[in-house]
Structure formats: C-alpha cells, structure tokens
XYZ file of C-alpha atoms in Angstrom:
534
model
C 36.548 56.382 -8.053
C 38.666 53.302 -6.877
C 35.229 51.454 -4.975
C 34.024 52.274 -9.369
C 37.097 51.129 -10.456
C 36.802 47.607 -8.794
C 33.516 47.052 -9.651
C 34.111 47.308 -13.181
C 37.005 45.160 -12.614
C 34.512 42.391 -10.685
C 32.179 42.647 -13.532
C 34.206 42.095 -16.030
C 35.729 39.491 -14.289
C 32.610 37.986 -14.203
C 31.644 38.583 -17.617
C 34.814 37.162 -18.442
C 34.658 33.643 -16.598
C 30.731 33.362 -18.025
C 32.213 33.462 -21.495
C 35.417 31.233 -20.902
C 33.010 28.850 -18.671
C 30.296 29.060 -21.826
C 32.830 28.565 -24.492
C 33.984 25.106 -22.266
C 30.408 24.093 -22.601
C 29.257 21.275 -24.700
C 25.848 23.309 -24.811
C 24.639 26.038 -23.112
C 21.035 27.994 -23.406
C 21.345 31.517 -21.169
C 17.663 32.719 -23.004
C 19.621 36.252 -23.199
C 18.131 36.319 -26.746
C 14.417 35.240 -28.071
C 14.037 30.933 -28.046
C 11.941 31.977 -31.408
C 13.608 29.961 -34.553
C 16.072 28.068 -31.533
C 13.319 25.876 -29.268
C 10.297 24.662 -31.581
C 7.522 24.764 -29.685
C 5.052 21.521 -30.400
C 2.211 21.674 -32.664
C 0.616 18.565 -30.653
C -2.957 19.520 -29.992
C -2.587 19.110 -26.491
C 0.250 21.513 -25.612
C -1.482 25.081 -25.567
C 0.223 26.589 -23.023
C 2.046 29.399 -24.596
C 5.637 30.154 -23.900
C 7.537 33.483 -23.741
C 10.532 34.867 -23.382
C 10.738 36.828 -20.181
C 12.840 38.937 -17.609
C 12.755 36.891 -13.668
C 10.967 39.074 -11.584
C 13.149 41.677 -10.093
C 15.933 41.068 -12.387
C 17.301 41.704 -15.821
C 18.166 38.551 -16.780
C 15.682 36.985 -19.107
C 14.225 32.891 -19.074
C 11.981 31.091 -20.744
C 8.679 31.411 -18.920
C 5.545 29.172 -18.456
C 3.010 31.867 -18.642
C 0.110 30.202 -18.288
C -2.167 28.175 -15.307
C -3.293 24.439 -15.853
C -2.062 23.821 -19.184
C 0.411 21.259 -21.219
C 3.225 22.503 -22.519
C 6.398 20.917 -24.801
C 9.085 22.884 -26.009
C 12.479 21.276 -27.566
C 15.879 22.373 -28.404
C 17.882 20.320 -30.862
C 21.603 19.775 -30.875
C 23.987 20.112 -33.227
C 25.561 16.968 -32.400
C 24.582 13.908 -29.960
C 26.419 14.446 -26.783
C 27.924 10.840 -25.996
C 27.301 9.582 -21.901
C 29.275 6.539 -22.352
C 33.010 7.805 -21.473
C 34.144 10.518 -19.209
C 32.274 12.764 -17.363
C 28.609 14.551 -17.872
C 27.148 17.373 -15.997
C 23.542 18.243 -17.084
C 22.469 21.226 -15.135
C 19.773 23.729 -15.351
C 17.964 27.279 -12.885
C 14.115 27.309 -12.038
C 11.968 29.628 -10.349
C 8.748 29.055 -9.319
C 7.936 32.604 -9.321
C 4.273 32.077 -7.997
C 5.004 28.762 -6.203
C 4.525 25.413 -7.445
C 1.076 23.022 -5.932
C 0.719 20.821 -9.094
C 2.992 20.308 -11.644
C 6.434 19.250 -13.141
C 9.506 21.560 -13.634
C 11.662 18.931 -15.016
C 13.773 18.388 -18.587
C 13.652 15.397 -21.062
C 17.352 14.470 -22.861
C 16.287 13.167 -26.191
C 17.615 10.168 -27.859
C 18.505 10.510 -31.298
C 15.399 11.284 -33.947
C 15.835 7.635 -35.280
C 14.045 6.827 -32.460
C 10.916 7.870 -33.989
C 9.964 11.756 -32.637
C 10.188 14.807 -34.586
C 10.345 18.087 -32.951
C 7.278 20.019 -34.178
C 5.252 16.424 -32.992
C 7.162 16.077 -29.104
C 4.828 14.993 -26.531
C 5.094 12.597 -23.821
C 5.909 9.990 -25.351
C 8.849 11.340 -27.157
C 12.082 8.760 -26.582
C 14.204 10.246 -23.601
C 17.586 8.602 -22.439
C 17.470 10.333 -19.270
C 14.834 12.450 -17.390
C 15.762 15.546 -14.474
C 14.462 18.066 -12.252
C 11.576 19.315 -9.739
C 8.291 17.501 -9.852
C 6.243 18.269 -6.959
C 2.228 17.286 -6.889
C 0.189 15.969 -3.330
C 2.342 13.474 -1.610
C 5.037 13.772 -4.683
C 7.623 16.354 -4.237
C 11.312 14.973 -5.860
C 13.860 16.017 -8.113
C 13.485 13.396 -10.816
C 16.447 11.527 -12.279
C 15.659 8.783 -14.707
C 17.176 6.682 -16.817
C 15.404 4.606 -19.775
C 18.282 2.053 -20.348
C 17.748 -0.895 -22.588
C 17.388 -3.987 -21.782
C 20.523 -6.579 -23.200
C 18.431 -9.155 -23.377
C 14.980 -8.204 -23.991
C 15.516 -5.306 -26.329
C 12.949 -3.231 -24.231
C 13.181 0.573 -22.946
C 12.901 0.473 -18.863
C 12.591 3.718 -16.581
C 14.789 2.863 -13.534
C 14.022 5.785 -11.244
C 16.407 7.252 -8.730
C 15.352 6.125 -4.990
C 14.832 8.803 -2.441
C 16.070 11.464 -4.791
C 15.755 14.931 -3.084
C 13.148 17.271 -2.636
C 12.368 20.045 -4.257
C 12.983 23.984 -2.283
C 9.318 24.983 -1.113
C 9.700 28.616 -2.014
C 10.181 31.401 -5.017
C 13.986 31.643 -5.423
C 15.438 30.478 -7.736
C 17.311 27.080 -7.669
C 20.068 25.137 -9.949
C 19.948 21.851 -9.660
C 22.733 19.726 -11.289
C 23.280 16.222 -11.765
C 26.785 14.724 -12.551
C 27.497 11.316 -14.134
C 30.485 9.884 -13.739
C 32.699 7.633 -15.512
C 32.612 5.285 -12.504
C 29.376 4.627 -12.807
C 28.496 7.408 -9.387
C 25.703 10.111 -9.815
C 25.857 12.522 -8.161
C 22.757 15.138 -7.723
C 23.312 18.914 -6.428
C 20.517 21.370 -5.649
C 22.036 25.248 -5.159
C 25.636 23.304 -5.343
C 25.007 21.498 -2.737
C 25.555 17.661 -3.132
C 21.669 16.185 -2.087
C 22.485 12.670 -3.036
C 24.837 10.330 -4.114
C 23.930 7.184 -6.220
C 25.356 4.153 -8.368
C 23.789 3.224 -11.366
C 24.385 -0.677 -11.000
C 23.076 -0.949 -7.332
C 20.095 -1.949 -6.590
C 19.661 -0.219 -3.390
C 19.889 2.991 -5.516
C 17.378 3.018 -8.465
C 13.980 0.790 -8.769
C 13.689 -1.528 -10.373
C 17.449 -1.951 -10.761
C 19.115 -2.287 -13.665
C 20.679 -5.403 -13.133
C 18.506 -8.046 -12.308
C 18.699 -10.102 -9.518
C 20.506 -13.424 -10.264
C 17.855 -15.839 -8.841
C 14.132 -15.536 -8.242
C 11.465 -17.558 -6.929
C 10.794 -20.281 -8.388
C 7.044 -19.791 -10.580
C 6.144 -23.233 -10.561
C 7.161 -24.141 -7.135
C 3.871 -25.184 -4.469
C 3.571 -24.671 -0.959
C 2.951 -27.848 0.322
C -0.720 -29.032 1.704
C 0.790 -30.512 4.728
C 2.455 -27.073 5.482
C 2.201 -25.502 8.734
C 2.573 -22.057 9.095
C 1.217 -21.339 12.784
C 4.112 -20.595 15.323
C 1.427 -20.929 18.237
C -1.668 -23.248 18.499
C -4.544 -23.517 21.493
C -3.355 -26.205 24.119
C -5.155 -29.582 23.061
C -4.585 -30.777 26.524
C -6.346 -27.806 28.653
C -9.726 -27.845 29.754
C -12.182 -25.039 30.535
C -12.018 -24.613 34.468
C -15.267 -26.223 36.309
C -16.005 -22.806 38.263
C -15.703 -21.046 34.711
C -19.397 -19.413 33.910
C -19.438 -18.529 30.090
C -23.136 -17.125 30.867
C -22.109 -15.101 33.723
C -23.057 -11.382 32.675
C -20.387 -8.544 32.233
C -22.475 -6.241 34.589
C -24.591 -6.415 37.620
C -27.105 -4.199 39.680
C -25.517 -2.194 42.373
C -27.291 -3.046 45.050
C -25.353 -1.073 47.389
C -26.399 2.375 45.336
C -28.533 4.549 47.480
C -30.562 7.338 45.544
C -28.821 10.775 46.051
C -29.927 12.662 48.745
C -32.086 15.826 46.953
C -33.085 13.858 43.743
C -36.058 15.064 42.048
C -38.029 12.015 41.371
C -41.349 14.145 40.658
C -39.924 16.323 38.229
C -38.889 15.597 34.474
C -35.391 16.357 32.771
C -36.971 18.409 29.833
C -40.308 20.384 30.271
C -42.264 22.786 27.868
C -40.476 26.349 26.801
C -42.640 28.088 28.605
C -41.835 31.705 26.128
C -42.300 29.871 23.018
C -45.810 31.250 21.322
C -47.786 28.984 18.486
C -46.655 30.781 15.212
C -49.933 32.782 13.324
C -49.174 30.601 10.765
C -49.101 27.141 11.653
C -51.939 25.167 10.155
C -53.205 22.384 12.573
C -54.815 20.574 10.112
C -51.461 21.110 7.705
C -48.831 20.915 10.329
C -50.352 18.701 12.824
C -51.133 19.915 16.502
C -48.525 22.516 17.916
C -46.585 21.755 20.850
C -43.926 23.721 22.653
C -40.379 22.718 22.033
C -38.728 21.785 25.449
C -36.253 23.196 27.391
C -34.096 21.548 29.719
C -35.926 21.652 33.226
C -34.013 24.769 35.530
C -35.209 22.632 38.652
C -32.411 20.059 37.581
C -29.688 21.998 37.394
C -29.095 22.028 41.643
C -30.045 18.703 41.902
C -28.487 15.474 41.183
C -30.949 14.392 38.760
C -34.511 14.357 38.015
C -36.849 12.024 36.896
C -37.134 7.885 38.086
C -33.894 6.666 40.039
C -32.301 3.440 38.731
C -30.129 1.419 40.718
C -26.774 1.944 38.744
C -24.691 -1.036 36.861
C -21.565 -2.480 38.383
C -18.777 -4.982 37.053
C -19.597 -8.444 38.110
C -16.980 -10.101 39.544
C -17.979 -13.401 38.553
C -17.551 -12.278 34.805
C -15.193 -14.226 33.074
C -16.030 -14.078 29.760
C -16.118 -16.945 26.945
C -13.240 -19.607 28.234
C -10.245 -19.864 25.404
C -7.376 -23.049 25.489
C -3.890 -20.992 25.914
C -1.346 -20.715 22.980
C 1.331 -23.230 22.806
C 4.323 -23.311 20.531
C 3.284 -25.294 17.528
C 5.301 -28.691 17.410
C 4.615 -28.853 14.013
C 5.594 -25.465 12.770
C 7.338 -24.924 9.583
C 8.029 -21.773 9.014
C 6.705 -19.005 6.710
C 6.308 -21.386 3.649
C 8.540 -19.181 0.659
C 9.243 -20.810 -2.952
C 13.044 -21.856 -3.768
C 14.811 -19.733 -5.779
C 16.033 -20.440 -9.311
C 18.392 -18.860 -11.469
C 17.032 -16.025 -13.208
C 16.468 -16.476 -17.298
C 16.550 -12.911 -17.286
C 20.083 -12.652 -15.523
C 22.589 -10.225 -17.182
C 25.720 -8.618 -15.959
C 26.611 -4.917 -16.845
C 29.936 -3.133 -16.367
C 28.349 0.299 -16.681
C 24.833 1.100 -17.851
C 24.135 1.402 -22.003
C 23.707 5.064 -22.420
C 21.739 6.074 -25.072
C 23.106 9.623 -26.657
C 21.149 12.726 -25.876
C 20.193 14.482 -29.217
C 17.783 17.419 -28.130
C 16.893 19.001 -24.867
C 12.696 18.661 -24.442
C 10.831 20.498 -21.771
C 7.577 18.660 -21.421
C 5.323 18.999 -18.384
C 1.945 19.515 -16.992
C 1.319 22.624 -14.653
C -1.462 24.169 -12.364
C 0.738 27.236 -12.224
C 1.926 29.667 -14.451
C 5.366 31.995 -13.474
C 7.845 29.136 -13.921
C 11.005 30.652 -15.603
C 13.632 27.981 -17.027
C 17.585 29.592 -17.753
C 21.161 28.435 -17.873
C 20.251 25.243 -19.382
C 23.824 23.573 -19.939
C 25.699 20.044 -20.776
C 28.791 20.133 -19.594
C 31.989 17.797 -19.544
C 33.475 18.689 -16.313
C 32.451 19.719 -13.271
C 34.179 23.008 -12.912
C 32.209 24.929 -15.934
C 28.768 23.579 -14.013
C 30.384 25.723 -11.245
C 31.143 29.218 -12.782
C 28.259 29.094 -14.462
C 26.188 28.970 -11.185
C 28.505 30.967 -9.626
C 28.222 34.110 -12.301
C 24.820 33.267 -13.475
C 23.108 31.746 -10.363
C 24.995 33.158 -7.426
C 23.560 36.421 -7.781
C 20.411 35.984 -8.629
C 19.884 34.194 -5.481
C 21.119 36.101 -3.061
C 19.258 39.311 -4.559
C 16.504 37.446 -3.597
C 17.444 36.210 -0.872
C 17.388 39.383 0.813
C 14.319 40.224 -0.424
C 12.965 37.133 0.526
C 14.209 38.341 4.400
C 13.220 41.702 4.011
C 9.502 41.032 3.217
C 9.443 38.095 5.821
C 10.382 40.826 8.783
C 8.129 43.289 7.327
C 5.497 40.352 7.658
C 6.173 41.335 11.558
C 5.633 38.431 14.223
C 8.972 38.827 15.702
C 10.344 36.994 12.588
C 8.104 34.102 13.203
C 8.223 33.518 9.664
C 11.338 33.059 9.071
C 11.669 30.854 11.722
C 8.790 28.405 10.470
C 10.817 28.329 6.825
C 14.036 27.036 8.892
C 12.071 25.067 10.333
C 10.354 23.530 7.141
C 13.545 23.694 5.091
C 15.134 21.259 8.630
C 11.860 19.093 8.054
C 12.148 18.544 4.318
C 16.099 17.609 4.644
C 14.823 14.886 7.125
C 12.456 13.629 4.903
C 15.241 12.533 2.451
C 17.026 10.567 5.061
C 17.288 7.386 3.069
C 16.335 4.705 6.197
C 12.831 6.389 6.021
C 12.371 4.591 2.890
C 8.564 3.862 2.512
C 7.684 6.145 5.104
C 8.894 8.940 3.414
C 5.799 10.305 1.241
C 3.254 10.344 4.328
C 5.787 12.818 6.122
C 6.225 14.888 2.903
C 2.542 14.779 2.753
C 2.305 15.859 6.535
C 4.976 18.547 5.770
C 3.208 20.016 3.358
C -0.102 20.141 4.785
C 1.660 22.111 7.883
C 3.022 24.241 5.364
C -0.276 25.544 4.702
C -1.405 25.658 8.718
C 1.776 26.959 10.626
C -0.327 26.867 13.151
C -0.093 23.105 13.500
C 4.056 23.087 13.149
C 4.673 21.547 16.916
C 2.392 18.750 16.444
C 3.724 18.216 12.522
C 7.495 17.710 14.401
C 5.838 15.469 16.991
C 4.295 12.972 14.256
C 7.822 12.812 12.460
C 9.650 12.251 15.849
C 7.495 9.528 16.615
C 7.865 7.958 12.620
C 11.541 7.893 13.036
C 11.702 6.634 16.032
C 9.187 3.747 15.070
C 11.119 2.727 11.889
C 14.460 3.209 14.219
C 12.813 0.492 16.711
C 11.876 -1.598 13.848
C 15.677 -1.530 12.030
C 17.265 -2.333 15.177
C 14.813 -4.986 16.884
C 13.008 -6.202 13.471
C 9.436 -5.872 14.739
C 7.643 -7.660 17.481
C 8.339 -11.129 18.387
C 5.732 -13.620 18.971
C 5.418 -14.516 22.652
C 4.064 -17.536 24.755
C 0.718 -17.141 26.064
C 0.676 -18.326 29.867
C -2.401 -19.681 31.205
C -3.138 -16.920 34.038
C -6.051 -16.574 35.997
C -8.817 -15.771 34.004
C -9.971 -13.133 36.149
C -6.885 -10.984 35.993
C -6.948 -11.319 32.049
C -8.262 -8.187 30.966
C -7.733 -7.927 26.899
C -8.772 -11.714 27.070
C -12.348 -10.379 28.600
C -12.702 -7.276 26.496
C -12.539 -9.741 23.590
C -14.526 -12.071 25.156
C -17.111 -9.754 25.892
C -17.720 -8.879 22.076
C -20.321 -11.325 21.548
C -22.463 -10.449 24.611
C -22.093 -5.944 22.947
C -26.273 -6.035 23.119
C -27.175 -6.566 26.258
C -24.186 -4.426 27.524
C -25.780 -1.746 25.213
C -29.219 -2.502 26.691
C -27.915 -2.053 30.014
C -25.600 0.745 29.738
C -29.421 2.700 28.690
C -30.475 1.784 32.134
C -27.197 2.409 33.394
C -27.399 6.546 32.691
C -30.918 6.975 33.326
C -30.287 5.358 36.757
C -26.385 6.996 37.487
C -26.052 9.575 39.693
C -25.699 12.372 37.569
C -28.223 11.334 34.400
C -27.674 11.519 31.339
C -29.776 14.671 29.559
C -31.267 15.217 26.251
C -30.037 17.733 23.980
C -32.211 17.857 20.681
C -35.420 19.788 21.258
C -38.311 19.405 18.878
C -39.495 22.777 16.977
C-alpha cells in the first residue's frame, strides 16, 4: 500500500510539473488529442504523404506520425501570436523517433515568418518563408541536426540561409530523441540533443555559421591583375649544370642475364598447356557451323614437378649502366615572388550588426522529404526559458526513453554474440561524437560517410577506426606543421637516384613491356596460361 501510495504521489507529481511547465510555455503541441482542425495539412499537389495521429510504438503516448515511404509531406501549425526572437531568451525544442530508422530523408521543423510574407497555410511547400530552420536531416554523406537562419540582409534587402557549421549528428537508432536549441540574448546558441549540450555557437562569428552573417570588411580586389612579369616558381632547373659526359640517355633499363643457367630438370620438349585428353566432341557440334572441334587444354601435369616447360630464355636483369633521361637539379628561384594574390579593398558590402535581425516566427511548418515511413513528431514547444524546455523532457521525454532503452538492451542480448552488439553501437555512438570534433572541418562528411557504410558491415568496424585514426592524425600533422615544405633538390649521383629513374624510365614503358614478355617466358618459374578455349 505505501510502494502504491508513492507512486501515485510520483505521478501526480509528474502530471503536475507537465501542466505548470506547459502553462509556462509560449506554445506547446503534446498531440494527446487529434492535429485534425489544429495542423492544416497542405493541399500542394506534391505533398501526398498522409499524416496520422498515432500512439509511439510500445507506448501510450500519441505523435504525429509520417505513415508513409518515399513521399512529400507539409503540415503547419499556426500561432496565435508571433513569438518575438529579438529580446530575451528562446528555446525551440521538439521529440522524434525514427521508429523504422531513417536512410533518406529530413526530420526537421520550419519557424514561419509572418503570412505577409506571402504563404498561406493550405498552399505551404518548400518555399514557404522560414526565419529559422531545426532538426535531424540525415541522407548519404549528410547526417546533421540542421539549424538555420534566413536573416536579411541590411543592405541588400535579400533573404540569406547562414547554416550552422559542424552542427551535430543525428542518433543512428529507434529511440526517441529531443533535440533543443536555445537562443540567447547574447547572441550564443546553444544546441542540445537528449539534454545534452552538442554544440555551442555565436551568431555574429564567422567561424560558426557559413557564409557569415557579417561580411568580411575587405575583399580582393575584382579588378586587380597578376602581373605578366610575375614569378611564381620557388625552385627552377640549374641553368649552369650540364648533363655528365659518362651519362647514356639510350642506355636500356634492363639487360640479358648472362650469368642465368637453365634450371636443372627443365622440360624444354614439353609444352605448358596440352589437349584435355577426357574432353569428347559434343554430338552436336556442326563442323561446317561451328568450325573444326578442338580439345580445350589443360595445363600440362608434366610441369607441375618441374621448373618449367617449354623454350628457356635467358632472364632480364637491371642494367647498371641505366641512368635514365639526365634532368638539371632544382635551385631556389632568384626571381621568385611569391604566390601572386590580389590586394584587398574595402568591402561595398561591409555592414556591422550588434545582434542578428530576427524575423518573428508566426507558424510552426513540418516540411520534408522521406524514404521512410514510422517517423513520429511530439512535444513540439517554444519556450522562454530554459527550465520549462527541461521538465518537459524530463516528464514527457525522460521516460519514454529509458522504456526503450531497456528494450533496446534487452533485444540486443537476446541477439546473442556475447553482447557484440551492443558493443559495436558504443562503438558507433564513440565514432559519430568524433566526427563532430570541429578541427575535422572538411574532412568530416567522408568519415560520416565511412561510418555509415560500417554501420551496415560490422564486420569491417576495426579497419573503419583505422581510416579515422589515420584522418585525424593527418589533419593533426597538417594544423601543427602546415603541410609539406618545399625542399632543395641536391645534385646526387644519378645512379643512386631512384624516383628520378622510375620517372625517367616512363618514356622508354614499351620496350620494358616488350621485354618483361620475354622476361616470364624465360624466368625460372614461367609464367602459365589460365584461359582455356571451349
């Protein structure tokens, strides 16, 4: 009776804080009741997925569902008031599941601007007017939680998308996830996936969101021209060194052995590939259709003691007195000027910004693209302070998740393996955090790409941490030593030069292809033919 007594008084609790933490809301969308009448679905033509109103699996809590594979779909909720992001704080937040995973497709909300901007909500589509842009898109080597912001230019009047750099990534599983995005009235953004902070931003740098949205106060110069007497070479060939007199361009790469002696037991009567001596002339074969039959061969059973069968050659050695074509050594260029770069200008398009222009959100718009079907949206909320966003995952979210959780761990030892599973997903959740370390920078899609295809062949997990070991450690040795640095060719003997005579050697590939023929029919062991003729 008491262990009943305290769970009433836990639920109730909770039931309690929900409400309070609801009622502190600016807006808030639990789906507990039909979207019918509430979200207008679009009438666009190209939006057919259908939308319903639907428990998460395993739960009782009901979400707006995607229920549908490969299809558009645009949904919108309008507010009864514009919700101001120009003073104080803003917490947009929202749960997902991808109940059935998610290959292809977006997961993300649109925060309308006001109507005046020219969008109705039976006609939303993509190119509806947003003010800011959040959540899960994941597709091939894309896999980010979105934040954008379509800020207007001061001085040009013109809507720009400045898109959050290395934003995080989005939870490869079938849990469900909140992910929450604060703006503060500092300017800081700050984005949270299952409460956890993921990334930290400011709107006015430039290291944070591309392009930024405060120019850059000088550029180069459009009209500026490198000049024709500009030298960019750091090295040229020595103009005072001559080809030695001993140096023979014609000399070839290889020579005749002449030491070689033919391999004692070599079969010189007998021939690498003889007639199948079991294969009968088909009833069918036509001589005067087909041509005249011969037996397919076989390799010869005599050879396979030996050394080799058929004519000795004399094998191919290096010559010694190959040097190759003769090149002048590099010198430091007296006359070098530098990488030739046009002088910067002051920008025309220069402007300075205290704190970006928010435009007011008006309407909340799902509108996305999906291969899959069984992605449930809930607790879709606008908030002005950070501690509602938190009871509201923590009674709404909080539980869901850890239900799952458990099941998640359940099914994963039932899967057997000694738990390998759930080893591999700590292992792929540890991968995925590393691909949002923020140095990667350009690097960072080919390793989600790489992560994901070893998602797919576990198999392959070792060599997938190898490759990103090796990545970071390249772009480490990069940051810290900026590249390789160009050094002074010295004039060595030729002979000892070997990358100087591999590239010297191009030119003469023919007759080293010609040879290397004679080469394996004359080597020791010789080379053997494989494709038999039926």
């Amino acid at each position: 009776m008491r262990s009943l007594n305290l769970c009433l008084f836990l639920l109730i609790g909770c039931l309690f804080s929900q409400i309070h933490a609801s009622a502190d809301a600016i807006f808030y969308e639990s789906f507990d009741e039909a979207f019918e009448g509430s979200w207008i679905v679009s009438e666009k033509e190209d939006y057919s997925g259908e939308w319903k109103h639907s428990k998460s699996e395993g739960h009782d809590d009901y979400g707006l569902l995607v229920s549908q594979q490969a299809r558009k779909y645009a949904i919108v909720k309008e507010l009864e008031k514009p919700v101001e992001l120009k003073d104080g704080t803003v917490v947009l937040q929202f749960e997902v599941r991808l109940q059935n995973g998610l290959e292809c497709g977006g997961a993300y909300l649109k925060y309308l601007r006001p109507q005046e901007a020219g969008w109705t909500a039976k006609g939303f589509d993509n190119e509806s007017p947003y003010s800011i842009m959040f959540g899960p898109d994941k597709c091939g080597a894309t896999n980010k939680v979105h934040f954008i912001l379509k800020h207007k230019n001061p001085k040009s009047g013109e809507y720009v998308e400045h898109h959050l750099k290395f934003p995080p990534t989005v939870p490869s599983d079938k849990l469900t996830h909140v992910y929450t995005a604060v703006i503060k009235p500092d300017n800081e953004l700050v984005i949270l996936v299952d409460g956890e902070e993921k990334k930290k931003a400011n709107f006015l740098s430039s290291e944070d969101f591309e392009p930024a949205l405060i120019p850059a106060k000088t550029i180069p110069d459009p009209d500026d021209k490198k000049p024709e007497d500009w030298d960019e070479r750091a090295q040229i060939p020595d103009p005072e060194a001559t080809k030695p007199e001993d140096w023979d361009e014609d000399a070839p790469m290889e020579i005749l052995d002449e030491e070689a002696e033919k391999p004692e037991g070599w079969l010189e009567d007998e021939p690498e590939e003889i007639d199948d001596p079991e294969a009968v002339k088909p009833e069918d074969w036509d001589d005067e259709e087909d041509g005249e039959w011969e037996a397919p061969k076989i390799d010869n059973p005599k050879c396979e003691d030996a050394p080799g069968c058929g004519e000795w050659r004399r094998p191919l050695k290096r010559n010694p007195a190959y040097k190759g074509k003769w090149h002048a050594p590099l010198i430091d260029n007296p006359a070098y000027k530098g990488i030739w770069k046009p002088q910067e200008i002051p920008n025309p398009d220069y402007f300075e910004l205290e704190k970006p222009n928010f435009e007011p959100i008006a309407a909340i718009g799902i509108e996305i693209w999906t291969m899959q079907d069984g992605i449930l949206f809930d607790n879709v909320l606008i908030a002005s302070d950070e501690k509602t966003a938190t009871e509201i995952r923590d009674t709404t979210w909080k539980p869901k998740f850890k239900v799952e959780e458990e099941k998640q761990k359940a099914e994963e030892q039932a899967a057997g393996s000694d738990g390998l599973s759930g080893i591999q997903k700590t292992v792929f959740d540890v991968l995925y955090k590393i691909a949002d370390l923020p140095f990667l920078g350009d690097h960072k899609d080919k390793v989600l790409e790489v992560i994901e295809k070893a998602e797919k062949q576990p198999n392959i997990t070792i060599g997938v941490i190898v490759s990103i070991v090796v990545v970071i450690f390249s772009v480490l040795l990069k940051l810290l030593f900026g590249g390789k640095k160009a050094t002074k060719k010295v004039n060595v003997a030729p002979a000892k030069k070997e990358e100087e005579e591999s590239k010297a050697a191009e030119g003469e590939e023919e007759e080293k292809e010609e040879k290397s023929e004679d080469a394996a029919a004359a080597g020791a062991v010789p080379r053997r033919k494989t494709r038999r003729d039926n």
